[in-house]
């Protein structure tokens, strides 16, 4: 009994010590916490979604979900082949070129109206705070921070590890001019040494005039947040980016809800929408779009073209690695009035204003 208690004590000490690592960030406090507490989204001591959003869907349990995650065999959950890619030289892209380059999952670089954007970058090869537990697929890590030019705006949708990567963020510090994110997330950046004057935090339905040609709006998503045991102490968001003649919806992580139609009505139609499509499961369908939800969301948003993201780099769910792209492509083709899909390889340049650009179904034949 004494030996067991000693082991339990040592485990508790080790866990506490591990959680003191700076990668876990810092909870909001002071003036930032006051601002959070005044948000309409902050209720009962935490941020909430527009609609009631349970952690798990009806009939699911944490014990069942954990058991399936660790022990259920999923065919082709991780590809054995290399993920194919094209390495575009980002530093040599003419600044007047309106272009997007995807890095896999939900990370991408973008140029629009002479400004450079970087969204939810993860270049460490891991989407978890525990080293080696959620490794990127072979071939998906062809870019590093060294490949990036100076960034005008770093956009962070929320503080989960597969969107806010500590190692990547530290390396980006000398290259990043401004950070734009949701309420509370700036606390992590200040803790990691970023000047407070370079951090812009906003609630939903706020507007930021970037310059005379570019406007950014913060908009809802249906998700949650947290980097340790405490959840929903920072906000999650999506973005609407618009110029005089072009509109994009940058979705972040979300389950399906009425916010897509509300955003489409308020800001649409959109030339391009980027939507969470991958790492879904019926047990957590309220916080990640199922493939059929992606089709509905594209139409709710009044999208002319749609880019399904949140796939092809990390295995965070219980489906084959290529199932998200394959399924959403099939469902879209069978739907009434199919929407043009953007499906580039990692690193392939997407011409933002060229709706005639053709993409291959590159995942076919990859084991």
Coordinates of C-alpha atoms in Angstrom, one line a residue:
X1 CA 0.0 0.0 0.0
X2 CA 2.8 2.4 0.9
X3 CA 4.6 1.6 -2.3
X4 CA 1.4 2.3 -4.3
X5 CA 0.9 5.7 -2.6
X6 CA 4.5 6.6 -3.2
X7 CA 4.1 5.8 -6.9
X8 CA 0.9 7.8 -7.0
X9 CA 2.6 10.7 -5.4
X10 CA 5.5 10.6 -7.8
X11 CA 3.1 10.4 -10.8
X12 CA 1.2 13.4 -9.5
X13 CA 4.5 15.4 -9.1
X14 CA 5.6 14.4 -12.6
X15 CA 2.3 15.4 -14.1
X16 CA 2.4 18.7 -12.3
X17 CA 5.9 19.4 -13.5
X18 CA 5.0 18.5 -17.0
X19 CA 2.1 20.9 -17.0
X20 CA 4.4 23.7 -16.1
X21 CA 6.1 23.6 -19.5
X22 CA 5.5 26.9 -21.3
X23 CA 3.9 25.1 -24.3
X24 CA 0.7 24.9 -22.3
X25 CA 0.5 28.6 -22.4
X26 CA -1.1 30.8 -19.7
X27 CA -4.7 31.3 -18.7
X28 CA -6.1 34.8 -19.3
X29 CA -6.1 37.1 -16.3
X30 CA -6.3 40.8 -15.3
X31 CA -7.7 43.2 -18.0
X32 CA -7.9 40.4 -20.5
X33 CA -10.1 38.3 -18.2
X34 CA -12.3 41.3 -17.5
X35 CA -12.8 41.7 -21.2
X36 CA -13.7 38.0 -21.5
X37 CA -16.2 38.2 -18.7
X38 CA -18.0 41.0 -20.5
X39 CA -18.4 38.9 -23.7
X40 CA -21.9 37.7 -24.6
X41 CA -20.3 34.4 -25.4
X42 CA -19.0 34.0 -21.8
X43 CA -21.5 32.3 -19.5
X44 CA -21.2 30.3 -16.3
X45 CA -17.5 30.8 -16.1
X46 CA -16.7 29.7 -19.7
X47 CA -17.2 30.4 -23.3
X48 CA -20.3 28.8 -24.9
X49 CA -21.4 28.1 -28.5
X50 CA -24.5 29.8 -30.0
X51 CA -26.4 26.5 -29.7
X52 CA -26.1 23.9 -26.9
X53 CA -23.1 21.8 -27.7
X54 CA -22.5 18.6 -25.7
X55 CA -19.0 17.2 -25.5
X56 CA -20.2 14.0 -27.1
X57 CA -23.2 13.1 -29.2
X58 CA -26.2 11.2 -27.8
X59 CA -25.4 7.6 -26.8
X60 CA -21.7 8.1 -26.6
X61 CA -19.5 7.9 -23.5
X62 CA -16.0 9.0 -22.7
X63 CA -15.0 5.5 -21.8
X64 CA -16.3 4.1 -25.1
X65 CA -14.6 6.9 -27.1
X66 CA -11.3 6.4 -25.3
X67 CA -11.4 2.6 -25.8
X68 CA -12.1 3.0 -29.5
X69 CA -9.5 5.6 -30.0
X70 CA -6.7 3.5 -28.5
X71 CA -7.8 0.0 -29.4
X72 CA -10.1 0.0 -32.4
X73 CA -8.4 -1.1 -35.6
X74 CA -8.9 1.4 -38.5
X75 CA -7.8 0.4 -42.0
X76 CA -5.5 2.9 -43.5
X77 CA -5.8 5.4 -40.7
X78 CA -2.2 6.4 -41.4
X79 CA -0.9 6.3 -45.0
X80 CA 2.0 4.0 -45.6
X81 CA 3.0 5.9 -48.8
X82 CA 4.5 9.4 -48.8
X83 CA 1.9 12.2 -49.0
X84 CA 2.6 13.8 -52.4
X85 CA 3.5 17.5 -52.5
X86 CA 4.8 20.4 -54.6
X87 CA 7.1 22.9 -52.9
X88 CA 6.3 26.4 -54.0
X89 CA 9.0 29.0 -53.2
X90 CA 7.1 31.3 -50.9
X91 CA 9.8 33.9 -50.6
X92 CA 9.9 34.4 -54.4
X93 CA 6.1 34.8 -54.9
X94 CA 5.5 38.3 -56.3
X95 CA 3.6 40.3 -53.7
X96 CA 0.9 41.3 -56.1
X97 CA 0.0 37.7 -56.7
X98 CA -3.1 36.6 -54.9
X99 CA -2.4 33.1 -53.9
X100 CA -2.9 30.4 -51.2
X101 CA -0.5 27.6 -50.3
X102 CA -1.8 24.8 -48.0
X103 CA 0.6 22.9 -45.6
X104 CA -1.8 20.1 -44.8
X105 CA -4.5 20.0 -42.0
X106 CA -5.6 23.5 -41.4
X107 CA -2.4 25.4 -41.9
X108 CA -1.9 27.7 -44.9
X109 CA -0.1 30.8 -46.2
X110 CA -1.9 33.4 -48.2
X111 CA -1.2 36.6 -50.2
X112 CA -4.1 39.0 -50.9
X113 CA -3.9 42.6 -51.9
X114 CA -0.2 42.9 -51.2
X115 CA -0.4 41.5 -47.6
X116 CA 0.9 38.1 -46.4
X117 CA -1.2 36.0 -44.0
X118 CA -0.4 32.8 -42.2
X119 CA -3.2 30.7 -40.6
X120 CA -2.9 28.2 -37.8
X121 CA 0.6 27.1 -38.7
X122 CA 1.9 23.7 -37.4
X123 CA 5.4 22.8 -38.5
X124 CA 6.7 20.8 -35.6
X125 CA 5.6 17.5 -36.9
X126 CA 3.3 16.9 -33.9
X127 CA -0.2 17.9 -33.0
X128 CA -0.1 17.0 -29.4
X129 CA 1.7 18.3 -26.3
X130 CA 3.1 14.8 -25.7
X131 CA 6.1 14.3 -28.0
X132 CA 5.7 11.5 -30.6
X133 CA 2.0 10.8 -29.9
X134 CA 0.3 12.6 -32.9
X135 CA 3.0 12.7 -35.6
X136 CA 2.4 14.1 -39.0
X137 CA 2.1 11.8 -42.0
X138 CA 5.3 11.0 -43.9
X139 CA 5.8 13.6 -46.7
X140 CA 3.5 16.2 -45.2
X141 CA 6.2 18.2 -43.5
X142 CA 8.0 19.7 -46.5
X143 CA 7.9 23.3 -45.1
X144 CA 9.5 24.8 -42.1
X145 CA 9.4 28.4 -40.7
X146 CA 12.6 29.1 -42.6
X147 CA 10.7 28.8 -45.8
X148 CA 8.3 31.6 -44.9
X149 CA 8.8 35.3 -45.8
X150 CA 7.9 38.0 -43.3
X151 CA 4.2 37.7 -42.2
X152 CA 1.9 40.7 -42.0
X153 CA -0.9 38.9 -40.1
X154 CA -0.8 35.6 -38.2
X155 CA -4.4 34.4 -37.8
X156 CA -5.1 31.9 -35.1
X157 CA -8.6 30.4 -34.9
X158 CA -8.3 28.8 -31.5
X159 CA -5.7 27.4 -29.1
X160 CA -5.8 23.7 -29.7
X161 CA -2.4 22.1 -30.4
X162 CA -3.2 21.2 -34.0
X163 CA -3.8 24.9 -34.7
X164 CA -1.5 26.8 -32.2
X165 CA 1.8 25.0 -32.1
X166 CA 4.3 26.2 -29.5
X167 CA 7.5 25.4 -31.3
X168 CA 6.3 26.9 -34.6
X169 CA 5.1 30.1 -32.9
X170 CA 8.4 30.7 -31.1
X171 CA 10.3 30.4 -34.4
X172 CA 7.8 32.8 -36.1
X173 CA 8.4 35.6 -33.5
X174 CA 11.0 37.5 -35.6
X175 CA 8.9 37.2 -38.8
X176 CA 5.5 38.2 -37.5
X177 CA 4.2 41.7 -37.5
X178 CA 0.7 41.3 -36.1
X179 CA -1.3 38.5 -34.5
X180 CA -5.1 38.4 -34.8
X181 CA -7.0 35.9 -32.7
X182 CA -10.0 35.3 -30.5
X183 CA -10.6 36.6 -26.9
X184 CA -8.1 35.1 -24.4
X185 CA -5.7 33.4 -26.9
X186 CA -3.4 36.4 -26.7
X187 CA -2.5 35.4 -23.2
X188 CA -0.5 32.5 -24.6
X189 CA 1.4 34.9 -27.0
X190 CA 2.2 37.4 -24.3
X191 CA 3.5 34.5 -22.1
X192 CA 5.7 33.4 -25.0
X193 CA 7.3 36.8 -25.3
X194 CA 5.3 38.6 -28.0
X195 CA 4.7 42.3 -27.5
X196 CA 1.2 43.0 -26.4
X197 CA 0.9 45.9 -28.9
X198 CA 1.3 43.3 -31.7
X199 CA -1.7 41.2 -30.5
X200 CA -5.2 41.8 -31.6
X201 CA -8.0 39.8 -29.8
X202 CA -11.6 40.0 -30.8
X203 CA -15.0 38.7 -29.9
X204 CA -17.4 37.3 -32.6
X205 CA -18.8 39.8 -35.1
X206 CA -16.0 42.3 -34.7
X207 CA -14.4 44.1 -37.6
X208 CA -10.7 45.0 -38.2
X209 CA -9.8 47.4 -41.0
X210 CA -6.4 46.1 -42.1
X211 CA -5.9 48.8 -44.7
X212 CA -7.9 50.7 -47.3
X213 CA -8.2 47.5 -49.4
X214 CA -8.7 44.8 -46.8
X215 CA -11.1 44.1 -43.9
X216 CA -11.2 41.2 -41.5
X217 CA -14.3 40.1 -39.6
X218 CA -14.4 37.7 -36.7
X219 CA -17.3 35.3 -36.9
X220 CA -18.7 32.3 -34.9
X221 CA -17.8 28.6 -35.1
X222 CA -19.1 25.7 -33.2
X223 CA -16.2 24.2 -31.3
X224 CA -14.3 24.5 -27.9
X225 CA -10.9 25.4 -26.6
X226 CA -8.2 24.6 -24.0
X227 CA -4.6 23.5 -23.7
X228 CA -4.7 21.7 -20.4
X229 CA -7.5 20.4 -18.2
X230 CA -9.5 23.7 -18.2
X231 CA -11.7 24.0 -21.3
X232 CA -13.3 26.9 -22.9
X233 CA -11.5 29.7 -21.1
X234 CA -10.5 31.2 -24.5
X235 CA -12.7 31.8 -27.5
X236 CA -12.7 30.0 -30.8
X237 CA -13.5 31.8 -34.0
X238 CA -13.7 31.8 -37.8
X239 CA -12.8 34.8 -40.1
X240 CA -14.2 36.6 -43.0
X241 CA -11.5 38.3 -45.1
X242 CA -12.6 40.7 -47.8
X243 CA -11.2 43.1 -50.3
X244 CA -13.0 45.4 -52.7
X245 CA -13.8 42.6 -55.1
X246 CA -13.1 39.4 -53.2
X247 CA -14.5 37.5 -50.2
X248 CA -13.2 34.5 -48.3
X249 CA -14.5 32.6 -45.3
X250 CA -11.7 31.0 -43.2
X251 CA -13.5 28.5 -41.2
X252 CA -11.3 27.1 -38.4
X253 CA -12.7 24.1 -36.6
X254 CA -16.5 23.7 -36.4
X255 CA -19.5 21.5 -36.2
X256 CA -22.5 22.2 -38.3
X257 CA -25.0 24.8 -37.0
X258 CA -27.0 27.9 -37.9
X259 CA -24.0 30.1 -37.9
X260 CA -23.0 29.1 -41.4
X261 CA -26.3 30.4 -42.8
X262 CA -26.1 33.6 -40.6
X263 CA -22.5 34.3 -41.9
X264 CA -23.6 33.6 -45.5
X265 CA -26.5 36.0 -45.1
X266 CA -24.5 38.7 -43.4
X267 CA -21.2 38.6 -45.5
X268 CA -21.8 36.3 -48.5
X269 CA -21.7 35.2 -51.2
X270 CA -18.1 34.1 -50.9
X271 CA -15.6 33.5 -53.6
X272 CA -13.8 30.9 -51.5
X273 CA -14.7 29.1 -48.3
X274 CA -12.3 26.9 -46.2
X275 CA -14.2 24.4 -44.2
X276 CA -13.3 21.8 -41.5
X277 CA -13.5 18.4 -43.2
X278 CA -11.7 15.7 -41.4
X279 CA -11.0 14.1 -38.1
X280 CA -14.8 13.8 -37.7
X281 CA -16.7 11.1 -35.9
X282 CA -20.4 10.6 -35.2
X283 CA -19.5 10.6 -31.5
X284 CA -18.3 14.3 -31.7
X285 CA -20.4 15.4 -34.6
X286 CA -21.3 18.7 -32.9
X287 CA -17.7 20.0 -32.9
X288 CA -16.4 18.8 -36.3
X289 CA -18.3 18.8 -39.5
X290 CA -19.3 15.4 -40.9
X291 CA -18.9 15.2 -44.7
X292 CA -22.6 15.8 -45.3
X293 CA -22.4 18.8 -43.1
X294 CA -19.6 20.3 -45.3
X295 CA -22.0 20.2 -48.3
X296 CA -24.7 21.9 -46.3
X297 CA -22.3 24.5 -45.0
X298 CA -20.9 25.3 -48.4
X299 CA -24.4 26.1 -49.6
X300 CA -25.4 28.0 -46.4
X301 CA -22.3 30.2 -46.9
X302 CA -23.2 30.8 -50.6
X303 CA -19.8 29.6 -51.7
X304 CA -18.6 29.8 -55.3
X305 CA -15.7 27.6 -54.5
X306 CA -14.9 25.5 -51.4
X307 CA -11.6 24.2 -50.0
X308 CA -12.1 21.2 -47.6
X309 CA -9.3 21.3 -45.0
X310 CA -8.4 19.7 -41.6
X311 CA -7.1 16.5 -43.3
X312 CA -4.1 14.8 -44.8
X313 CA -1.5 15.4 -42.1
X314 CA -2.6 14.1 -38.7
X315 CA -4.7 11.1 -37.6
X316 CA -7.0 12.5 -34.9
X317 CA -10.0 10.4 -35.6
X318 CA -11.1 6.9 -36.6
X319 CA -11.4 7.0 -40.4
X320 CA -9.1 6.2 -43.3
X321 CA -6.7 9.1 -43.9
X322 CA -8.1 9.9 -47.3
X323 CA -11.8 9.4 -46.4
X324 CA -12.5 13.1 -45.8
X325 CA -11.4 14.2 -49.3
X326 CA -12.9 11.2 -51.1
X327 CA -16.3 11.4 -49.3
X328 CA -16.8 15.2 -49.6
X329 CA -15.8 15.0 -53.3
X330 CA -18.4 12.2 -54.0
X331 CA -21.1 13.9 -52.0
X332 CA -20.5 17.2 -53.7
X333 CA -20.7 15.6 -57.2
X334 CA -24.0 14.0 -56.3
X335 CA -25.6 17.1 -54.8
X336 CA -27.9 19.5 -56.6
X337 CA -25.8 22.3 -58.1
X338 CA -22.3 21.0 -57.1
X339 CA -19.8 23.6 -55.9
X340 CA -16.3 23.9 -57.4
X341 CA -13.9 22.2 -55.0
X342 CA -10.3 23.3 -54.4
X343 CA -8.2 20.2 -53.6
X344 CA -4.5 21.1 -54.0
X345 CA -1.6 19.0 -53.0
X346 CA 0.4 20.3 -50.0
X347 CA 2.5 23.2 -51.3
X348 CA 0.6 23.6 -54.6
X349 CA -0.2 27.2 -55.3
X350 CA -3.9 28.0 -55.4
X351 CA -4.8 31.1 -57.5
X352 CA -7.4 32.9 -55.4
X353 CA -9.1 34.7 -58.2
X354 CA -8.9 32.0 -60.9
X355 CA -12.1 30.0 -60.7
X356 CA -10.9 28.0 -63.8
X357 CA -8.0 26.5 -62.0
X358 CA -8.2 22.7 -62.1
X359 CA -7.1 20.4 -59.3
X360 CA -6.3 16.6 -59.4
X361 CA -7.7 14.1 -57.0
X362 CA -4.2 13.6 -55.8
X363 CA -5.1 11.2 -53.0
X364 CA -6.1 8.4 -55.4
X365 CA -3.7 5.5 -55.4
X366 CA -2.0 6.6 -52.2
X367 CA -1.9 3.7 -49.7

